[in-house]
PDB file of C-alpha atoms and ligand atoms in Angstrom:
ATOM      1  CA  UNK A 176     -11.001   8.485  -9.814  1.00 95.00           C
ATOM      2  CA  UNK A 177     -10.281   9.186  -6.173  1.00 98.00           C
ATOM      3  CA  UNK A 178      -8.130   7.193  -3.752  1.00 98.00           C
ATOM      4  CA  UNK A 179      -7.644   7.875  -0.053  1.00 98.00           C
ATOM      5  CA  UNK A 180      -4.161   7.519   1.405  1.00 98.00           C
ATOM      6  CA  UNK A 181      -3.907   7.346   5.181  1.00 98.00           C
ATOM      7  CA  UNK A 182      -0.276   7.833   6.193  1.00 98.00           C
ATOM      8  CA  UNK A 183       1.898  10.312   4.321  1.00 98.00           C
ATOM      9  CA  UNK A 184       5.336   9.251   5.596  1.00 97.00           C
ATOM     10  CA  UNK A 185       8.187   7.486   3.798  1.00 97.00           C
ATOM     11  CA  UNK A 186       6.119   5.175   1.588  1.00 98.00           C
ATOM     12  CA  UNK A 187       2.752   6.963   1.567  1.00 98.00           C
ATOM     13  CA  UNK A 188       4.272  10.159   0.172  1.00 98.00           C
ATOM     14  CA  UNK A 189       5.951   8.317  -2.724  1.00 98.00           C
ATOM     15  CA  UNK A 190       2.759   6.397  -3.563  1.00 98.00           C
ATOM     16  CA  UNK A 191       0.816   9.664  -3.450  1.00 98.00           C
ATOM     17  CA  UNK A 192       3.194  11.463  -5.828  1.00 98.00           C
ATOM     18  CA  UNK A 193       3.197   8.562  -8.274  1.00 98.00           C
ATOM     19  CA  UNK A 194      -0.588   8.160  -8.304  1.00 98.00           C
ATOM     20  CA  UNK A 195      -1.106  11.897  -8.720  1.00 98.00           C
ATOM     21  CA  UNK A 196       1.370  11.927 -11.629  1.00 98.00           C
ATOM     22  CA  UNK A 197      -0.741   9.226 -13.257  1.00 98.00           C
ATOM     23  CA  UNK A 198      -3.930  11.300 -12.954  1.00 98.00           C
ATOM     24  CA  UNK A 199      -5.489   9.921  -9.740  1.00 98.00           C
ATOM     25  CA  UNK A 200      -7.231  12.305  -7.343  1.00 98.00           C
ATOM     26  CA  UNK A 201      -6.156  11.847  -3.742  1.00 98.00           C
ATOM     27  CA  UNK A 202      -7.546  12.483  -0.279  1.00 98.00           C
ATOM     28  CA  UNK A 203      -4.721  12.382   2.263  1.00 98.00           C
ATOM     29  CA  UNK A 204      -4.619  12.056   6.023  1.00 98.00           C
ATOM     30  CA  UNK A 205      -1.962  11.518   8.654  1.00 98.00           C
ATOM     31  CA  UNK A 206      -1.636  11.479  12.439  1.00 98.00           C
ATOM     32  CA  UNK A 207      -0.593  15.118  12.446  1.00 94.00           C
ATOM     33  CA  UNK A 208      -2.856  16.832   9.888  1.00 93.00           C
ATOM     34  CA  UNK A 209      -0.004  19.176   9.002  1.00 96.00           C
ATOM     35  CA  UNK A 210       2.053  16.457   7.264  1.00 96.00           C
ATOM     36  CA  UNK A 211      -0.904  15.520   4.995  1.00 98.00           C
ATOM     37  CA  UNK A 212      -1.440  19.230   4.319  1.00 98.00           C
ATOM     38  CA  UNK A 213       2.218  19.740   3.374  1.00 98.00           C
ATOM     39  CA  UNK A 214       2.171  16.777   0.978  1.00 98.00           C
ATOM     40  CA  UNK A 215      -1.123  17.896  -0.603  1.00 98.00           C
ATOM     41  CA  UNK A 216       0.352  21.363  -1.154  1.00 98.00           C
ATOM     42  CA  UNK A 217       3.458  19.845  -2.814  1.00 98.00           C
ATOM     43  CA  UNK A 218       1.345  17.676  -5.105  1.00 98.00           C
ATOM     44  CA  UNK A 219      -1.045  20.455  -6.106  1.00 97.00           C
ATOM     45  CA  UNK A 220      -4.569  20.236  -7.506  1.00 96.00           C
ATOM     46  CA  UNK A 221      -4.798  16.411  -7.559  1.00 98.00           C
ATOM     47  CA  UNK A 222      -4.518  16.099  -3.764  1.00 98.00           C
ATOM     48  CA  UNK A 223      -6.451  17.447  -0.807  1.00 98.00           C
ATOM     49  CA  UNK A 224      -5.730  16.996   2.888  1.00 98.00           C
ATOM     50  CA  UNK A 225      -8.792  15.549   4.615  1.00 98.00           C
ATOM     51  CA  UNK A 226      -9.891  16.684   8.058  1.00 96.00           C
ATOM     52  CA  UNK A 227      -9.172  13.209   9.450  1.00 97.00           C
ATOM     53  CA  UNK A 228      -8.949   9.513   8.625  1.00 98.00           C
ATOM     54  CA  UNK A 229     -12.686   8.980   8.272  1.00 97.00           C
ATOM     55  CA  UNK A 230     -13.089  12.064   6.145  1.00 97.00           C
ATOM     56  CA  UNK A 231     -10.306  10.864   3.812  1.00 98.00           C
ATOM     57  CA  UNK A 232     -12.577   8.041   2.658  1.00 97.00           C
ATOM     58  CA  UNK A 233     -15.348  10.306   1.355  1.00 96.00           C
ATOM     59  CA  UNK A 234     -15.859   9.661  -2.357  1.00 95.00           C
ATOM     60  CA  UNK A 235     -12.832   7.343  -2.577  1.00 96.00           C
ATOM     61  CA  UNK A 236     -13.061   3.991  -4.369  1.00 93.00           C
ATOM     62  CA  UNK A 237     -10.044   2.622  -2.509  1.00 98.00           C
ATOM     63  CA  UNK A 238      -7.998   3.420   0.559  1.00 98.00           C
ATOM     64  CA  UNK A 239      -4.270   2.812   0.935  1.00 98.00           C
ATOM     65  CA  UNK A 240      -3.220   2.360   4.564  1.00 98.00           C
ATOM     66  CA  UNK A 241       0.427   3.468   4.408  1.00 98.00           C
ATOM     67  CA  UNK A 242       0.920   2.907   8.119  1.00 98.00           C
ATOM     68  CA  UNK A 243       3.313   1.052  10.357  1.00 96.00           C
ATOM     69  CA  UNK A 244       1.929  -2.413  11.030  1.00 97.00           C
ATOM     70  CA  UNK A 245       1.639  -1.666  14.745  1.00 95.00           C
ATOM     71  CA  UNK A 246      -0.897   1.156  14.188  1.00 97.00           C
ATOM     72  CA  UNK A 247      -2.908  -0.527  11.424  1.00 98.00           C
ATOM     73  CA  UNK A 248      -5.529  -2.084  13.705  1.00 98.00           C
ATOM     74  CA  UNK A 249      -6.208   1.152  15.585  1.00 98.00           C
ATOM     75  CA  UNK A 250      -6.799   3.032  12.322  1.00 98.00           C
ATOM     76  CA  UNK A 251      -8.888   0.198  10.841  1.00 98.00           C
ATOM     77  CA  UNK A 252     -11.081   0.260  13.973  1.00 98.00           C
ATOM     78  CA  UNK A 253     -11.427   4.041  13.601  1.00 98.00           C
ATOM     79  CA  UNK A 254     -12.581   3.898   9.950  1.00 98.00           C
ATOM     80  CA  UNK A 255     -14.250   0.477   9.893  1.00 96.00           C
ATOM     81  CA  UNK A 256     -17.754   1.966   9.554  1.00 95.00           C
ATOM     82  CA  UNK A 257     -16.789   3.198   6.060  1.00 93.00           C
ATOM     83  CA  UNK A 258     -14.867   0.147   4.852  1.00 95.00           C
ATOM     84  CA  UNK A 259     -17.603  -2.303   3.910  1.00 89.00           C
ATOM     85  CA  UNK A 260     -17.540  -2.771   0.124  1.00 91.00           C
ATOM     86  CA  UNK A 261     -14.390  -0.656  -0.154  1.00 95.00           C
ATOM     87  CA  UNK A 262     -11.047  -1.784  -1.529  1.00 98.00           C
ATOM     88  CA  UNK A 263      -8.333  -1.596   1.136  1.00 98.00           C
ATOM     89  CA  UNK A 264      -4.690  -1.697   0.067  1.00 98.00           C
ATOM     90  CA  UNK A 265      -1.947  -2.293   2.604  1.00 98.00           C
ATOM     91  CA  UNK A 266       1.786  -1.857   1.940  1.00 98.00           C
ATOM     92  CA  UNK A 267       2.803  -2.476   5.575  1.00 98.00           C
ATOM     93  CA  UNK A 268       5.513  -4.914   6.544  1.00 96.00           C
ATOM     94  CA  UNK A 269       4.811  -6.662   9.870  1.00 96.00           C
ATOM     95  CA  UNK A 270       7.875  -5.157  11.546  1.00 95.00           C
ATOM     96  CA  UNK A 271       8.707  -2.985  14.523  1.00 93.00           C
ATOM     97  CA  UNK A 272      11.967  -1.211  15.322  1.00 88.00           C
ATOM     98  CA  UNK A 273      13.718  -1.133  18.706  1.00 90.00           C
ATOM     99  CA  UNK A 274      15.548   1.901  20.132  1.00 92.00           C
ATOM    100  CA  UNK A 275      18.616   1.029  18.028  1.00 93.00           C
ATOM    101  CA  UNK A 276      16.503   0.850  14.874  1.00 90.00           C
ATOM    102  CA  UNK A 277      16.870  -2.928  14.622  1.00 92.00           C
ATOM    103  CA  UNK A 278      13.817  -4.480  12.975  1.00 90.00           C
ATOM    104  CA  UNK A 279      11.971  -7.550  14.147  1.00 92.00           C
ATOM    105  CA  UNK A 280       8.859  -9.314  12.855  1.00 94.00           C
ATOM    106  CA  UNK A 281       5.815  -8.650  15.023  1.00 95.00           C
ATOM    107  CA  UNK A 282       4.019 -11.826  13.879  1.00 96.00           C
ATOM    108  CA  UNK A 283       5.133 -15.408  14.437  1.00 94.00           C
ATOM    109  CA  UNK A 284       7.363 -16.720  11.636  1.00 91.00           C
ATOM    110  CA  UNK A 285       5.267 -18.029   8.796  1.00 90.00           C
ATOM    111  CA  UNK A 286       2.049 -16.270   9.849  1.00 94.00           C
ATOM    112  CA  UNK A 287       0.582 -14.337   6.912  1.00 96.00           C
ATOM    113  CA  UNK A 288       0.290 -10.604   7.572  1.00 97.00           C
ATOM    114  CA  UNK A 289      -2.378 -10.453   4.861  1.00 98.00           C
ATOM    115  CA  UNK A 290      -4.544 -12.955   6.701  1.00 98.00           C
ATOM    116  CA  UNK A 291      -4.023 -11.094   9.987  1.00 98.00           C
ATOM    117  CA  UNK A 292      -5.043  -7.739   8.441  1.00 98.00           C
ATOM    118  CA  UNK A 293      -8.036  -9.407   6.744  1.00 98.00           C
ATOM    119  CA  UNK A 294      -9.167 -10.546  10.206  1.00 98.00           C
ATOM    120  CA  UNK A 295      -9.118  -6.924  11.445  1.00 98.00           C
ATOM    121  CA  UNK A 296     -11.342  -5.661   8.591  1.00 98.00           C
ATOM    122  CA  UNK A 297     -15.145  -5.542   8.712  1.00 97.00           C
ATOM    123  CA  UNK A 298     -17.188  -7.931   6.583  1.00 95.00           C
ATOM    124  CA  UNK A 299     -17.358  -6.792   2.977  1.00 95.00           C
ATOM    125  CA  UNK A 300     -14.005  -4.967   2.887  1.00 97.00           C
ATOM    126  CA  UNK A 301     -11.840  -6.129  -0.018  1.00 98.00           C
ATOM    127  CA  UNK A 302      -8.150  -6.403   0.835  1.00 98.00           C
ATOM    128  CA  UNK A 303      -5.025  -6.423  -1.311  1.00 98.00           C
ATOM    129  CA  UNK A 304      -1.468  -6.281   0.043  1.00 98.00           C
ATOM    130  CA  UNK A 305       0.528  -4.104  -2.379  1.00 98.00           C
ATOM    131  CA  UNK A 306       2.852  -1.109  -2.804  1.00 98.00           C
ATOM    132  CA  UNK A 307       5.120  -2.295   0.028  1.00 98.00           C
ATOM    133  CA  UNK A 308       7.413  -4.565  -1.973  1.00 97.00           C
ATOM    134  CA  UNK A 309      10.043  -1.907  -2.727  1.00 98.00           C
ATOM    135  CA  UNK A 310      11.864   0.468  -0.387  1.00 97.00           C
ATOM    136  CA  UNK A 311      10.577   4.005  -0.875  1.00 98.00           C
ATOM    137  CA  UNK A 312      13.660   5.155  -2.785  1.00 97.00           C
ATOM    138  CA  UNK A 313      13.460   2.167  -5.159  1.00 97.00           C
ATOM    139  CA  UNK A 314       9.728   2.699  -5.653  1.00 98.00           C
ATOM    140  CA  UNK A 315      10.413   6.332  -6.457  1.00 97.00           C
ATOM    141  CA  UNK A 316      13.125   5.579  -9.008  1.00 97.00           C
ATOM    142  CA  UNK A 317      11.487   2.541 -10.680  1.00 97.00           C
ATOM    143  CA  UNK A 318       8.191   4.185 -11.698  1.00 96.00           C
ATOM    144  CA  UNK A 319       7.439   4.947 -15.370  1.00 94.00           C
ATOM    145  CA  UNK A 320      10.615   3.325 -16.728  1.00 92.00           C
ATOM    146  CA  UNK A 321      11.127   4.196 -20.366  1.00 89.00           C
ATOM    147  CA  UNK A 322      12.118   0.714 -21.650  1.00 86.00           C
ATOM    148  CA  UNK A 323       9.548  -1.560 -20.026  1.00 95.00           C
ATOM    149  CA  UNK A 324       7.618  -1.010 -16.813  1.00 97.00           C
ATOM    150  CA  UNK A 325       8.934  -2.413 -13.560  1.00 98.00           C
ATOM    151  CA  UNK A 326       6.674  -4.876 -11.773  1.00 98.00           C
ATOM    152  CA  UNK A 327       4.844  -4.319  -8.515  1.00 98.00           C
ATOM    153  CA  UNK A 328       3.706  -7.611  -7.005  1.00 98.00           C
ATOM    154  CA  UNK A 329       0.465  -7.863  -5.048  1.00 98.00           C
ATOM    155  CA  UNK A 330      -1.599 -10.533  -3.315  1.00 98.00           C
ATOM    156  CA  UNK A 331      -5.328 -10.732  -2.747  1.00 98.00           C
ATOM    157  CA  UNK A 332      -8.176 -13.203  -2.325  1.00 98.00           C
ATOM    158  CA  UNK A 333     -10.708 -10.801  -3.857  1.00 98.00           C
ATOM    159  CA  UNK A 334     -11.231 -10.264  -7.597  1.00 98.00           C
ATOM    160  CA  UNK A 335     -12.519  -6.713  -7.313  1.00 98.00           C
ATOM    161  CA  UNK A 336      -9.630  -5.725  -5.041  1.00 98.00           C
ATOM    162  CA  UNK A 337      -7.355  -7.278  -7.672  1.00 98.00           C
ATOM    163  CA  UNK A 338      -8.863  -5.176 -10.460  1.00 98.00           C
ATOM    164  CA  UNK A 339      -8.601  -1.976  -8.432  1.00 98.00           C
ATOM    165  CA  UNK A 340      -5.051  -2.586  -7.246  1.00 98.00           C
ATOM    166  CA  UNK A 341      -4.002  -3.391 -10.833  1.00 98.00           C
ATOM    167  CA  UNK A 342      -5.526  -0.101 -11.999  1.00 98.00           C
ATOM    168  CA  UNK A 343      -3.670   1.800  -9.265  1.00 98.00           C
ATOM    169  CA  UNK A 344      -0.362   0.023  -9.904  1.00 98.00           C
ATOM    170  CA  UNK A 345      -0.596   0.971 -13.608  1.00 98.00           C
ATOM    171  CA  UNK A 346      -1.597   4.538 -12.698  1.00 98.00           C
ATOM    172  CA  UNK A 347       1.541   4.727 -10.542  1.00 98.00           C
ATOM    173  CA  UNK A 348       3.698   3.709 -13.521  1.00 98.00           C
ATOM    174  CA  UNK A 349       4.256  -0.014 -12.904  1.00 98.00           C
ATOM    175  CA  UNK A 350       3.071  -3.375 -14.238  1.00 98.00           C
ATOM    176  CA  UNK A 351       0.969  -5.387 -11.745  1.00 98.00           C
ATOM    177  CA  UNK A 352       1.754  -9.065 -11.159  1.00 98.00           C
ATOM    178  CA  UNK A 353      -0.321 -11.171  -8.787  1.00 98.00           C
ATOM    179  CA  UNK A 354       1.796 -13.376  -6.530  1.00 98.00           C
ATOM    180  CA  UNK A 355      -1.073 -15.366  -5.082  1.00 97.00           C
ATOM    181  CA  UNK A 356      -3.678 -15.062  -2.357  1.00 98.00           C
ATOM    182  CA  UNK A 357      -3.336 -13.316   1.004  1.00 98.00           C
ATOM    183  CA  UNK A 358      -1.649 -16.359   2.526  1.00 97.00           C
ATOM    184  CA  UNK A 359       1.308 -15.564   0.228  1.00 97.00           C
ATOM    185  CA  UNK A 360       1.869 -12.025   1.636  1.00 98.00           C
ATOM    186  CA  UNK A 361       5.176 -13.121   3.204  1.00 97.00           C
ATOM    187  CA  UNK A 362       6.662 -13.286  -0.305  1.00 97.00           C
ATOM    188  CA  UNK A 363       6.233  -9.493  -0.610  1.00 97.00           C
ATOM    189  CA  UNK A 364       7.653  -8.567   2.786  1.00 96.00           C
ATOM    190  CA  UNK A 365      11.150  -7.712   3.932  1.00 94.00           C
ATOM    191  CA  UNK A 366      12.903 -11.103   3.765  1.00 93.00           C
ATOM    192  CA  UNK A 367      10.443 -12.484   1.197  1.00 95.00           C
ATOM    193  CA  UNK A 368      11.606 -13.735  -2.214  1.00 96.00           C
ATOM    194  CA  UNK A 369       9.789 -10.947  -4.114  1.00 97.00           C
ATOM    195  CA  UNK A 370      10.850  -8.060  -1.863  1.00 97.00           C
ATOM    196  CA  UNK A 371      12.990  -5.229  -3.257  1.00 96.00           C
ATOM    197  CA  UNK A 372      13.120  -6.755  -6.737  1.00 97.00           C
ATOM    198  CA  UNK A 373      13.039  -4.365  -9.679  1.00 97.00           C
ATOM    199  CA  UNK A 374      12.204  -6.609 -12.636  1.00 97.00           C
ATOM    200  CA  UNK A 375      10.271  -6.394 -15.890  1.00 97.00           C
ATOM    201  CA  UNK A 376       6.930  -8.107 -16.582  1.00 97.00           C
ATOM    202  CA  UNK A 377       8.250 -11.386 -18.074  1.00 97.00           C
ATOM    203  CA  UNK A 378      10.673 -12.009 -15.240  1.00 97.00           C
ATOM    204  CA  UNK A 379       8.107 -10.845 -12.685  1.00 97.00           C
ATOM    205  CA  UNK A 380       5.486 -13.321 -13.928  1.00 97.00           C
ATOM    206  CA  UNK A 381       7.996 -16.123 -13.973  1.00 97.00           C
ATOM    207  CA  UNK A 382       9.146 -15.350 -10.418  1.00 97.00           C
ATOM    208  CA  UNK A 383       5.572 -15.085  -9.169  1.00 97.00           C
ATOM    209  CA  UNK A 384       4.962 -18.554 -10.566  1.00 91.00           C
ATOM    210  CA  UNK A 385       2.118 -17.607 -12.879  1.00 52.00           C
ATOM    211  CA  UNK A 386      -0.243 -17.135  -9.928  1.00 47.00           C
TER     212      UNK A 386
HETATM  213  N1  LIG B 555       9.497   3.522   3.929  1.00 81.84           N
HETATM  214  C1  LIG B 555       9.734   2.489   3.127  1.00 81.84           C
HETATM  215  O1  LIG B 555      10.772   2.443   2.413  1.00 81.84           O
HETATM  216  C2  LIG B 555       8.747   1.362   3.050  1.00 81.84           C
HETATM  217  C3  LIG B 555       8.810   0.499   1.935  1.00 81.84           C
HETATM  218  C4  LIG B 555       7.910  -0.551   1.837  1.00 81.84           C
HETATM  219  C5  LIG B 555       6.956  -0.745   2.838  1.00 81.84           C
HETATM  220  N2  LIG B 555       6.931   0.087   3.901  1.00 81.84           N
HETATM  221  C6  LIG B 555       5.949  -0.170   4.943  1.00 81.84           C
HETATM  222  O2  LIG B 555       4.997   0.895   4.950  1.00 81.84           O
HETATM  223  C7  LIG B 555       4.567   1.167   6.288  1.00 81.84           C
HETATM  224  C8  LIG B 555       4.772   2.659   6.551  1.00 81.84           C
HETATM  225  O3  LIG B 555       6.169   2.915   6.517  1.00 81.84           O
HETATM  226  P1  LIG B 555       6.725   4.403   6.411  1.00 81.84           P
HETATM  227  O4  LIG B 555       8.182   4.276   6.218  1.00 81.84           O
HETATM  228  O5  LIG B 555       5.933   5.183   5.432  1.00 81.84           O
HETATM  229  O6  LIG B 555       6.411   4.930   7.892  1.00 81.84           O
HETATM  230  P2  LIG B 555       6.455   6.431   8.393  1.00 81.84           P
HETATM  231  O7  LIG B 555       7.381   7.232   7.558  1.00 81.84           O
HETATM  232  O8  LIG B 555       6.631   6.368   9.856  1.00 81.84           O
HETATM  233  O9  LIG B 555       4.966   6.987   8.055  1.00 81.84           O
HETATM  234  C9  LIG B 555       3.868   6.511   8.769  1.00 81.84           C
HETATM  235  C10 LIG B 555       2.716   7.471   8.511  1.00 81.84           C
HETATM  236  O10 LIG B 555       1.623   7.010   9.300  1.00 81.84           O
HETATM  237  C11 LIG B 555       0.981   8.132   9.835  1.00 81.84           C
HETATM  238  N3  LIG B 555       0.199   7.742  11.007  1.00 81.84           N
HETATM  239  C12 LIG B 555       0.620   7.209  12.182  1.00 81.84           C
HETATM  240  N4  LIG B 555      -0.427   7.010  13.010  1.00 81.84           N
HETATM  241  C13 LIG B 555      -1.529   7.427  12.321  1.00 81.84           C
HETATM  242  C14 LIG B 555      -2.901   7.509  12.636  1.00 81.84           C
HETATM  243  N5  LIG B 555      -3.387   7.100  13.807  1.00 81.84           N
HETATM  244  N6  LIG B 555      -3.740   8.013  11.697  1.00 81.84           N
HETATM  245  C15 LIG B 555      -3.286   8.433  10.504  1.00 81.84           C
HETATM  246  N7  LIG B 555      -1.987   8.389  10.153  1.00 81.84           N
HETATM  247  C16 LIG B 555      -1.127   7.893  11.062  1.00 81.84           C
HETATM  248  C17 LIG B 555       2.084   9.094  10.172  1.00 81.84           C
HETATM  249  O11 LIG B 555       1.530  10.385  10.329  1.00 81.84           O
HETATM  250  P3  LIG B 555       2.474  11.687  10.638  1.00 81.84           P
HETATM  251  O12 LIG B 555       3.170  11.961   9.321  1.00 81.84           O
HETATM  252  O13 LIG B 555       1.526  12.756  10.970  1.00 81.84           O
HETATM  253  O14 LIG B 555       3.392  11.257  11.731  1.00 81.84           O
HETATM  254  C18 LIG B 555       2.964   8.919   8.936  1.00 81.84           C
HETATM  255  O15 LIG B 555       2.512   9.787   7.913  1.00 81.84           O
HETATM  256  C19 LIG B 555       5.407   0.287   7.216  1.00 81.84           C
HETATM  257  O16 LIG B 555       4.660  -0.826   7.631  1.00 81.84           O
HETATM  258  C20 LIG B 555       6.566  -0.176   6.333  1.00 81.84           C
HETATM  259  O17 LIG B 555       6.979  -1.498   6.664  1.00 81.84           O
HETATM  260  C21 LIG B 555       7.780   1.146   4.028  1.00 81.84           C
END
């Protein structure tokens, strides 16, 4: 199957490598086409660099928006004509960095980033927040563990998005665990109780509260 990944930076490049290793075909795009092209060349036959963000969606059953939270809306507006009925997966943390690199939340405390992103999507798009729970280096090292798979938590309000994100999480070499609906997205973010946890399935389900 084919997944589009828009954003091939720190987290998008790791997700792309892991999905390609699991047999997924990828269509990649980035702000500067050259960085998507470089990543596609590194990955090989499973990945192609698309001509742009809209073109990345052609033939894809899901799109992963591996973008900083502050550019998400602009890109969603750009591709919204192709999103109805599509599964949209967002790993973004609602953070911005100042000149010193200090991070601050761009949404009011307690406001769900998942609900905010859902409000930016066109009717019919199916959203899951996932693949942003681990720092890129942890995500890279925790995939395809030999003993038991590490968990990747996700949240969604949509059953079909849930099925697709579970398929992609398994393809990437992890065990999916649902941590609730979109209103629970704060649990996955930097500062949330499920962020940066590398745990097995039993512990993951227990921590998620059997959601
Ligand atoms: N890095 C991590 O460890 C990590 C872990 C968990 C979650 N996250 C979350 O994931 C999100 C992305 O983080 P990151 O570290 O991957 O950021 P990043 O390294 O800055 O990568 C952002 C990517 O977005 C692309 N981009 C920017 N504007 C675009 C546009 N208009 N159209 C298409 N692509 C565009 C950039 O393209 P160019 O390459 O051409 O500049 C780049 O590939 C953030 O919200 C972060 O909170 C990151």
